[in-house]
Coordinates of C-alpha atoms and ligand atoms in Angstrom, one line a residue:
M27 CA 0.0 0.0 0.0
E28 CA 1.2 3.5 -0.8
Y29 CA 0.9 6.2 2.0
V30 CA 1.0 10.0 1.8
E31 CA 0.9 12.9 4.1
F32 CA -2.7 13.9 4.6
G33 CA -2.5 17.7 3.8
K34 CA -1.0 19.4 6.9
T35 CA -2.9 17.3 9.4
G36 CA 0.3 15.5 10.4
V37 CA -1.3 12.2 9.6
K38 CA -0.1 9.6 7.1
V39 CA -2.9 7.9 5.2
S40 CA -3.2 5.0 2.8
R41 CA -4.0 6.1 -0.8
L42 CA -6.9 3.7 -0.8
G43 CA -9.5 4.5 1.9
M44 CA -12.4 2.1 2.6
G45 CA -15.8 3.6 2.1
C46 CA -18.2 1.7 4.4
M47 CA -21.4 2.7 2.4
R48 CA -21.8 -0.6 0.6
L49 CA -21.1 -3.2 3.2
P50 CA -22.1 -6.8 2.3
S51 CA -25.8 -7.4 2.4
Y52 CA -28.5 -9.9 1.4
E53 CA -32.2 -9.8 0.7
K54 CA -34.7 -11.4 3.1
E55 CA -38.5 -11.1 2.7
G56 CA -38.1 -8.1 0.5
K57 CA -35.7 -6.3 2.9
T58 CA -32.0 -5.6 2.6
I59 CA -30.1 -7.1 5.6
F60 CA -26.6 -6.0 6.3
D61 CA -24.3 -8.9 7.1
E62 CA -22.4 -7.9 10.2
E63 CA -20.0 -10.9 10.1
K64 CA -19.1 -10.3 6.5
G65 CA -18.8 -6.6 7.0
I66 CA -16.4 -7.0 9.9
A67 CA -14.4 -9.5 7.9
L68 CA -14.2 -7.0 5.0
I69 CA -13.0 -4.2 7.3
H70 CA -10.4 -6.5 8.8
R71 CA -9.1 -7.6 5.4
A72 CA -8.8 -3.9 4.4
M73 CA -6.6 -3.4 7.5
D74 CA -4.5 -6.4 6.6
L75 CA -4.0 -4.9 3.1
G76 CA -2.7 -1.7 4.7
V77 CA -5.8 0.5 4.5
N78 CA -5.8 2.9 7.4
Y79 CA -8.6 5.4 6.6
F80 CA -12.2 4.2 7.1
D81 CA -15.1 6.5 6.0
T82 CA -18.6 6.0 7.3
A83 CA -21.8 8.1 8.0
P84 CA -24.8 7.7 10.3
Y85 CA -27.3 6.8 7.5
Y86 CA -25.1 4.5 5.4
C87 CA -26.3 0.9 5.1
D88 CA -29.6 1.5 6.7
K89 CA -27.9 3.1 9.7
Q90 CA -25.8 0.0 10.3
S91 CA -22.5 1.2 8.8
E92 CA -21.1 3.1 11.9
V93 CA -22.3 0.2 14.1
I94 CA -20.5 -2.5 12.0
L95 CA -17.3 -0.4 11.8
G96 CA -17.4 0.2 15.6
K97 CA -17.7 -3.6 16.2
A98 CA -14.9 -4.3 13.7
L99 CA -12.6 -1.9 15.4
A100 CA -13.4 -2.9 19.0
G101 CA -10.9 -5.1 20.9
G102 CA -7.7 -3.3 20.0
R103 CA -8.0 -2.1 16.4
R104 CA -9.4 1.4 16.9
D105 CA -6.1 3.1 17.4
K106 CA -4.5 1.5 14.3
V107 CA -6.8 3.4 11.9
W108 CA -8.3 6.9 11.2
V109 CA -12.0 7.0 11.5
S110 CA -14.0 9.5 9.4
T111 CA -17.7 10.0 9.8
K112 CA -20.2 12.8 9.2
N113 CA -22.7 15.1 10.8
P114 CA -25.9 15.6 8.7
I115 CA -26.3 19.4 9.1
E116 CA -30.1 19.3 9.3
N117 CA -30.3 22.7 10.9
D118 CA -28.1 25.5 12.3
S119 CA -28.4 24.3 15.9
G120 CA -25.1 23.7 17.8
D121 CA -27.0 21.5 20.4
D122 CA -28.4 19.3 17.7
Y123 CA -25.0 19.0 16.1
E124 CA -23.5 17.8 19.4
K125 CA -26.4 15.3 19.9
R126 CA -25.7 13.8 16.4
L127 CA -22.0 13.6 17.3
E128 CA -22.8 11.7 20.5
S129 CA -24.8 9.2 18.6
S130 CA -21.9 8.5 16.2
L131 CA -19.5 8.1 19.1
K132 CA -21.8 5.5 20.6
N133 CA -22.3 3.7 17.3
L134 CA -18.5 3.6 16.7
Q135 CA -17.7 2.6 20.3
T136 CA -15.1 5.4 20.5
D137 CA -14.5 8.6 22.5
H138 CA -13.2 10.6 19.5
I139 CA -13.6 11.0 15.7
D140 CA -10.4 11.5 13.7
F141 CA -12.0 13.3 10.7
Y142 CA -15.5 14.7 11.5
H143 CA -17.3 16.1 8.4
F144 CA -20.0 18.6 8.0
W145 CA -21.9 16.3 5.7
G146 CA -23.0 17.1 2.1
I147 CA -22.4 20.8 2.3
S148 CA -23.3 23.3 -0.4
L149 CA -22.1 26.9 -0.2
D150 CA -25.5 27.9 0.9
A151 CA -25.7 25.3 3.7
F152 CA -22.2 26.3 4.8
L153 CA -23.1 30.0 5.1
T154 CA -26.6 29.6 6.6
K155 CA -26.3 26.5 8.8
V156 CA -22.7 25.6 9.5
M157 CA -21.6 29.1 10.2
A158 CA -24.6 30.2 12.2
K159 CA -24.0 31.8 15.5
D160 CA -23.3 29.1 18.1
G161 CA -23.9 26.6 15.3
P162 CA -21.9 23.6 14.1
F163 CA -18.8 25.5 13.1
E164 CA -18.3 27.0 16.5
R165 CA -19.2 23.7 18.3
A166 CA -16.8 21.7 16.2
Q167 CA -14.0 24.0 17.3
K168 CA -15.0 23.7 20.9
L169 CA -15.1 19.9 20.6
K170 CA -11.7 19.9 18.9
K171 CA -10.2 21.6 21.9
Q172 CA -11.7 18.9 24.1
G173 CA -10.2 16.2 21.8
V174 CA -13.5 14.7 20.8
I175 CA -13.0 15.8 17.2
R176 CA -9.4 15.5 16.1
H177 CA -9.8 17.2 12.7
I178 CA -12.6 19.3 11.3
S179 CA -13.6 18.3 7.8
F180 CA -16.4 18.7 5.3
S181 CA -17.9 16.8 2.4
F182 CA -18.9 18.9 -0.6
H183 CA -22.1 18.4 -2.5
D184 CA -23.3 21.4 -4.5
R185 CA -25.8 20.9 -7.2
D186 CA -25.2 24.3 -8.7
A187 CA -24.9 23.3 -12.3
G188 CA -23.8 26.9 -13.3
D189 CA -20.7 26.6 -11.1
K190 CA -18.3 25.5 -13.8
E191 CA -15.2 27.0 -12.1
C192 CA -15.9 25.3 -8.8
D193 CA -16.3 28.7 -7.2
N194 CA -18.6 27.4 -4.5
L195 CA -16.1 24.9 -3.2
K196 CA -13.3 27.5 -3.4
E197 CA -15.5 29.9 -1.4
I198 CA -16.0 27.4 1.4
L199 CA -12.3 26.7 1.5
K200 CA -11.5 30.4 1.9
R201 CA -14.2 31.1 4.6
G202 CA -13.0 28.0 6.5
E203 CA -9.3 28.7 6.2
G204 CA -7.3 27.6 9.2
I205 CA -10.2 25.6 10.6
L206 CA -11.2 23.1 7.9
E207 CA -8.5 20.4 7.6
S208 CA -9.8 18.0 5.0
V209 CA -12.4 17.8 2.2
L210 CA -14.3 14.9 0.7
C211 CA -15.8 15.4 -2.8
Q212 CA -16.7 13.6 -6.0
Y213 CA -14.2 13.4 -8.8
N214 CA -13.7 10.9 -11.6
L215 CA -12.9 10.5 -15.3
L216 CA -16.5 11.4 -16.2
D217 CA -16.9 14.3 -13.8
R218 CA -13.8 16.5 -13.5
N219 CA -15.3 19.9 -12.7
K220 CA -14.0 19.8 -9.1
E221 CA -10.4 19.6 -10.2
P222 CA -9.7 23.4 -9.5
G223 CA -11.3 23.2 -6.1
I224 CA -9.3 20.0 -5.2
A225 CA -6.1 21.8 -6.3
L226 CA -6.9 24.8 -4.1
A227 CA -7.7 22.6 -1.1
H228 CA -4.3 20.8 -1.6
E229 CA -2.5 24.1 -1.9
M230 CA -4.1 25.3 1.3
G231 CA -2.9 22.2 3.1
L232 CA -6.1 20.4 3.5
G233 CA -6.2 16.6 3.1
T234 CA -8.2 15.6 0.0
V235 CA -10.4 12.6 -0.2
I236 CA -12.3 11.5 -3.3
M237 CA -15.6 9.6 -3.3
G238 CA -16.9 7.9 -6.4
P239 CA -13.5 7.5 -8.1
V240 CA -15.2 4.9 -10.3
G241 CA -18.2 7.2 -10.9
G242 CA -20.5 5.6 -8.4
G243 CA -20.3 2.3 -10.3
R244 CA -20.5 3.8 -13.8
L245 CA -16.9 3.2 -14.6
G246 CA -16.9 -0.2 -12.8
A247 CA -18.9 -1.6 -15.7
P248 CA -16.8 -3.0 -18.5
S249 CA -16.0 -0.4 -21.1
P250 CA -13.4 -1.0 -23.9
V251 CA -13.4 2.7 -24.5
I252 CA -12.3 3.6 -21.0
R253 CA -10.0 0.6 -20.5
D254 CA -8.2 1.4 -23.8
L255 CA -7.6 5.0 -23.0
I256 CA -4.0 3.8 -22.7
P257 CA -4.0 0.5 -24.5
G258 CA -2.5 -2.5 -22.8
K259 CA -1.7 -0.7 -19.6
V260 CA -4.7 -1.6 -17.5
R261 CA -7.0 -4.6 -17.3
S262 CA -10.4 -3.0 -16.6
S263 CA -12.3 0.3 -16.8
A264 CA -12.5 0.3 -13.0
E265 CA -8.7 0.1 -12.8
M266 CA -8.3 2.9 -15.4
A267 CA -10.7 5.1 -13.4
L268 CA -9.0 4.5 -10.0
R269 CA -5.5 5.0 -11.5
F270 CA -6.6 8.2 -13.1
V271 CA -7.8 9.6 -9.8
L272 CA -4.7 8.4 -7.9
A273 CA -2.4 10.0 -10.5
N274 CA -3.7 13.4 -9.5
Q275 CA -1.0 14.8 -7.2
N276 CA -3.6 16.9 -5.4
V277 CA -5.6 13.8 -4.3
N278 CA -4.5 12.1 -1.1
I279 CA -7.1 9.3 -0.8
A280 CA -9.5 7.6 -3.2
L281 CA -12.3 6.0 -1.3
S282 CA -13.5 2.6 -2.5
G283 CA -17.0 1.6 -1.5
V284 CA -16.6 -2.2 -1.8
S285 CA -18.9 -5.0 -1.0
T286 CA -16.6 -8.0 -1.5
I287 CA -13.1 -9.1 -0.6
E288 CA -12.4 -9.5 -4.4
Q289 CA -13.2 -5.9 -5.2
L290 CA -11.2 -4.7 -2.2
E291 CA -8.2 -6.7 -3.2
E292 CA -8.3 -5.5 -6.8
N293 CA -8.5 -1.9 -5.6
A294 CA -5.8 -2.4 -3.0
A295 CA -3.5 -3.8 -5.8
V296 CA -4.1 -0.7 -7.9
A297 CA -3.4 1.6 -4.9
S298 CA -0.2 -0.4 -4.2
N299 CA 1.1 0.0 -7.7
N300 CA 4.2 2.1 -7.4
T301 CA 4.5 2.9 -11.1
P302 CA 1.9 5.7 -11.3
L303 CA 0.6 6.9 -14.7
Q304 CA 3.1 9.1 -16.4
A305 CA 2.5 12.7 -17.5
D306 CA 2.3 11.7 -21.2
E307 CA -0.2 9.0 -20.3
I308 CA -2.3 11.4 -18.3
S309 CA -2.4 13.9 -21.2
Q310 CA -3.3 11.1 -23.6
I311 CA -6.2 10.1 -21.4
E312 CA -7.3 13.8 -21.1
D313 CA -7.2 14.3 -24.9
M314 CA -9.2 11.2 -25.5
M315 CA -11.8 12.0 -22.8
K316 CA -12.1 15.5 -24.3
E317 CA -12.8 13.9 -27.7
N318 CA -15.4 11.6 -26.0
E319 CA -17.0 14.7 -24.4
R320 CA -17.1 16.4 -27.8
L321 CA -18.8 13.4 -29.3
A322 CA -21.3 13.3 -26.4
G323 CA -22.0 17.0 -26.9
L324 CA -22.8 16.4 -30.6
Y325 CA -25.9 14.4 -29.3
C326 CA -26.9 16.6 -26.4
T327 CA -25.0 19.3 -24.5
G328 CA -27.1 19.0 -21.4
C329 CA -28.3 22.6 -21.5
K330 CA -31.8 21.8 -20.4
Y331 CA -33.5 24.4 -22.6
C332 CA -35.9 21.7 -23.8
L333 CA -37.4 21.3 -20.3
P334 CA -39.9 21.1 -18.9
C335 CA -41.5 18.4 -21.0
P336 CA -45.3 18.2 -20.4
Q337 CA -45.0 14.4 -20.0
G338 CA -42.4 14.7 -17.3
I339 CA -39.6 13.2 -19.4
N340 CA -36.1 14.4 -18.3
I341 CA -34.7 14.6 -21.8
P342 CA -31.0 15.5 -21.0
E343 CA -30.8 12.9 -18.3
I344 CA -32.0 10.2 -20.7
F345 CA -29.6 11.4 -23.4
T346 CA -26.8 11.2 -20.9
M347 CA -27.6 7.6 -20.3
M348 CA -27.7 7.0 -24.1
N349 CA -24.2 8.6 -24.3
Y350 CA -22.9 6.2 -21.7
H351 CA -23.8 3.5 -24.1
R352 CA -23.1 5.3 -27.4
V353 CA -19.9 7.1 -26.6
Y354 CA -18.3 5.3 -23.6
K355 CA -19.7 1.8 -24.3
L356 CA -20.9 1.5 -20.7
T357 CA -23.9 -0.3 -22.0
D358 CA -24.7 -2.5 -19.0
F359 CA -24.6 0.5 -16.7
A360 CA -26.8 2.6 -19.1
K361 CA -29.4 -0.2 -19.3
K362 CA -29.5 -0.7 -15.5
N363 CA -29.8 3.1 -15.0
Y364 CA -32.5 3.4 -17.6
A365 CA -34.5 0.7 -15.8
E366 CA -34.3 2.7 -12.6
I367 CA -36.2 5.7 -14.0
G368 CA -39.3 6.4 -12.0
K369 CA -38.2 3.9 -9.3
S370 CA -35.2 5.4 -7.8
P371 CA -35.8 8.4 -5.4
W372 CA -33.2 10.3 -7.5
M373 CA -34.9 9.6 -10.8
K374 CA -38.5 10.8 -10.3
Y375 CA -39.3 11.4 -13.9
E376 CA -40.7 9.4 -16.9
N377 CA -38.8 7.4 -19.4
A378 CA -38.7 8.0 -23.2
S379 CA -41.7 5.8 -23.9
K380 CA -44.1 8.4 -22.4
C381 CA -43.3 10.9 -25.2
V382 CA -46.5 11.9 -27.1
D383 CA -44.8 13.6 -30.0
C384 CA -46.0 17.1 -29.2
G385 CA -42.7 18.6 -30.5
A386 CA -42.5 21.3 -27.8
C387 CA -39.0 20.3 -26.8
E388 CA -37.6 20.4 -30.4
K389 CA -38.6 24.1 -30.8
K390 CA -36.4 25.0 -27.8
C391 CA -33.3 22.9 -28.5
P392 CA -30.4 25.2 -29.7
Q393 CA -28.7 22.1 -31.2
S394 CA -31.8 21.4 -33.3
L395 CA -31.7 17.8 -32.2
P396 CA -34.4 15.4 -33.5
I397 CA -35.3 14.8 -29.9
R398 CA -38.4 12.7 -30.6
A399 CA -36.6 10.3 -32.9
Q400 CA -33.6 10.1 -30.5
L401 CA -35.9 9.3 -27.6
K402 CA -37.4 6.5 -29.5
E403 CA -34.0 5.1 -30.4
T404 CA -32.9 5.5 -26.8
H405 CA -35.9 3.5 -25.5
Q406 CA -35.4 0.8 -28.1
T407 CA -31.7 0.5 -27.2
L408 CA -31.8 0.7 -23.4
A409 CA -35.1 -0.9 -22.7
G410 CA -34.8 -3.6 -25.3
Ligands
SF4_23 S1 -42.1 15.7 -27.9 FE1 -42.1 14.2 -26.3 S2 -40.3 14.7 -25.1 FE2 -40.7 16.5 -26.4 S3 -41.9 17.8 -25.0 FE3 -43.4 16.6 -26.3 S4 -43.7 14.8 -25.0 FE4 -41.9 15.8 -24.1
SF4_24 S1 -32.2 21.5 -25.4 FE1 -31.3 20.0 -26.8 S2 -29.1 20.0 -26.3 FE2 -30.2 21.1 -24.6 S3 -30.6 19.5 -23.1 FE3 -32.3 19.5 -24.4 S4 -31.9 18.0 -26.0 FE4 -30.0 18.4 -25.0

């Protein structure tokens, strides 16, 4: 396992962190049950492989993730690892913040949290809730003095689509300068718009942790296009994606949300590879991904001018799925994703079959795309 200094925290971390959000589970009578024994075994295997950063959160795995991690670390393992968990900033109350921290300490069977995150923070939530008078920001500093929180961290989720320069993340970094010590955010081959924010965080001395290095599973699906970005160098699209993230010098840790020992061992092998991608390989990947983005843009730029559709069809989202198939050859992922439309809480819209051919969208599309025909083709391809 490779290890790096975690910003200026004084802590050395493994480049692969274990994300405890997809611990092993099975289905019983229509319910998902998290398998404590297998979860503990997975965490212990990660430690054997040299992983020393474990990331959890109160709501992961039906609220079982912190509990299973706590059990796995009980009996002498707690001080061998860094524990990261999160506080859902549901309001601006410092008292509520402390209550949620106490619950996490109990679940994790510990008296301190190494990296305690303001969870899922947008710039707006940071300014109005975290920074409120006697709110979470002030309490976190008090608790740090008491040793209950060792390092104050935040995870960044900002859905501001107009923020192309990553200004919202940069603004949080500036306002929290000297207090915030590490940041957790999304970054992968298909979603690189946080690169400037990650670079600034690194420059300011924060530890940087990446969630979703394989695009929340998108890049875990086999894709010859992704795998062959540098032909012959990697065995799978997942390896390509993880190596790309780890090659970024501003990234300290890539979190791997694994469910099986095999996935864990594969990812640990990638993070232990001491021949990182070279500069010419990285620029080759970047050029090819730019070309892929250009191809995807020929079909749909994602501008959303065609919305709303009176039938509730999310046209750009559906075209993005089609591009996963058409441009990136992530066909299995695209089909699975398409099947989730209307079922997943994140995809509360209709699929392409609901189009009634009214033509309203096509009048608004600056690309003059034949939206109706493309929706039909998408449905045939992804639902077929
Ligand atoms: S043509 Fe179809 S997709 Fe376009 S606005 Fe009408 S119903 Fe919606
Ligand atoms: S208006 Fe056209 S280019 Fe823009 S999101 Fe809709 S279909 Fe895509």
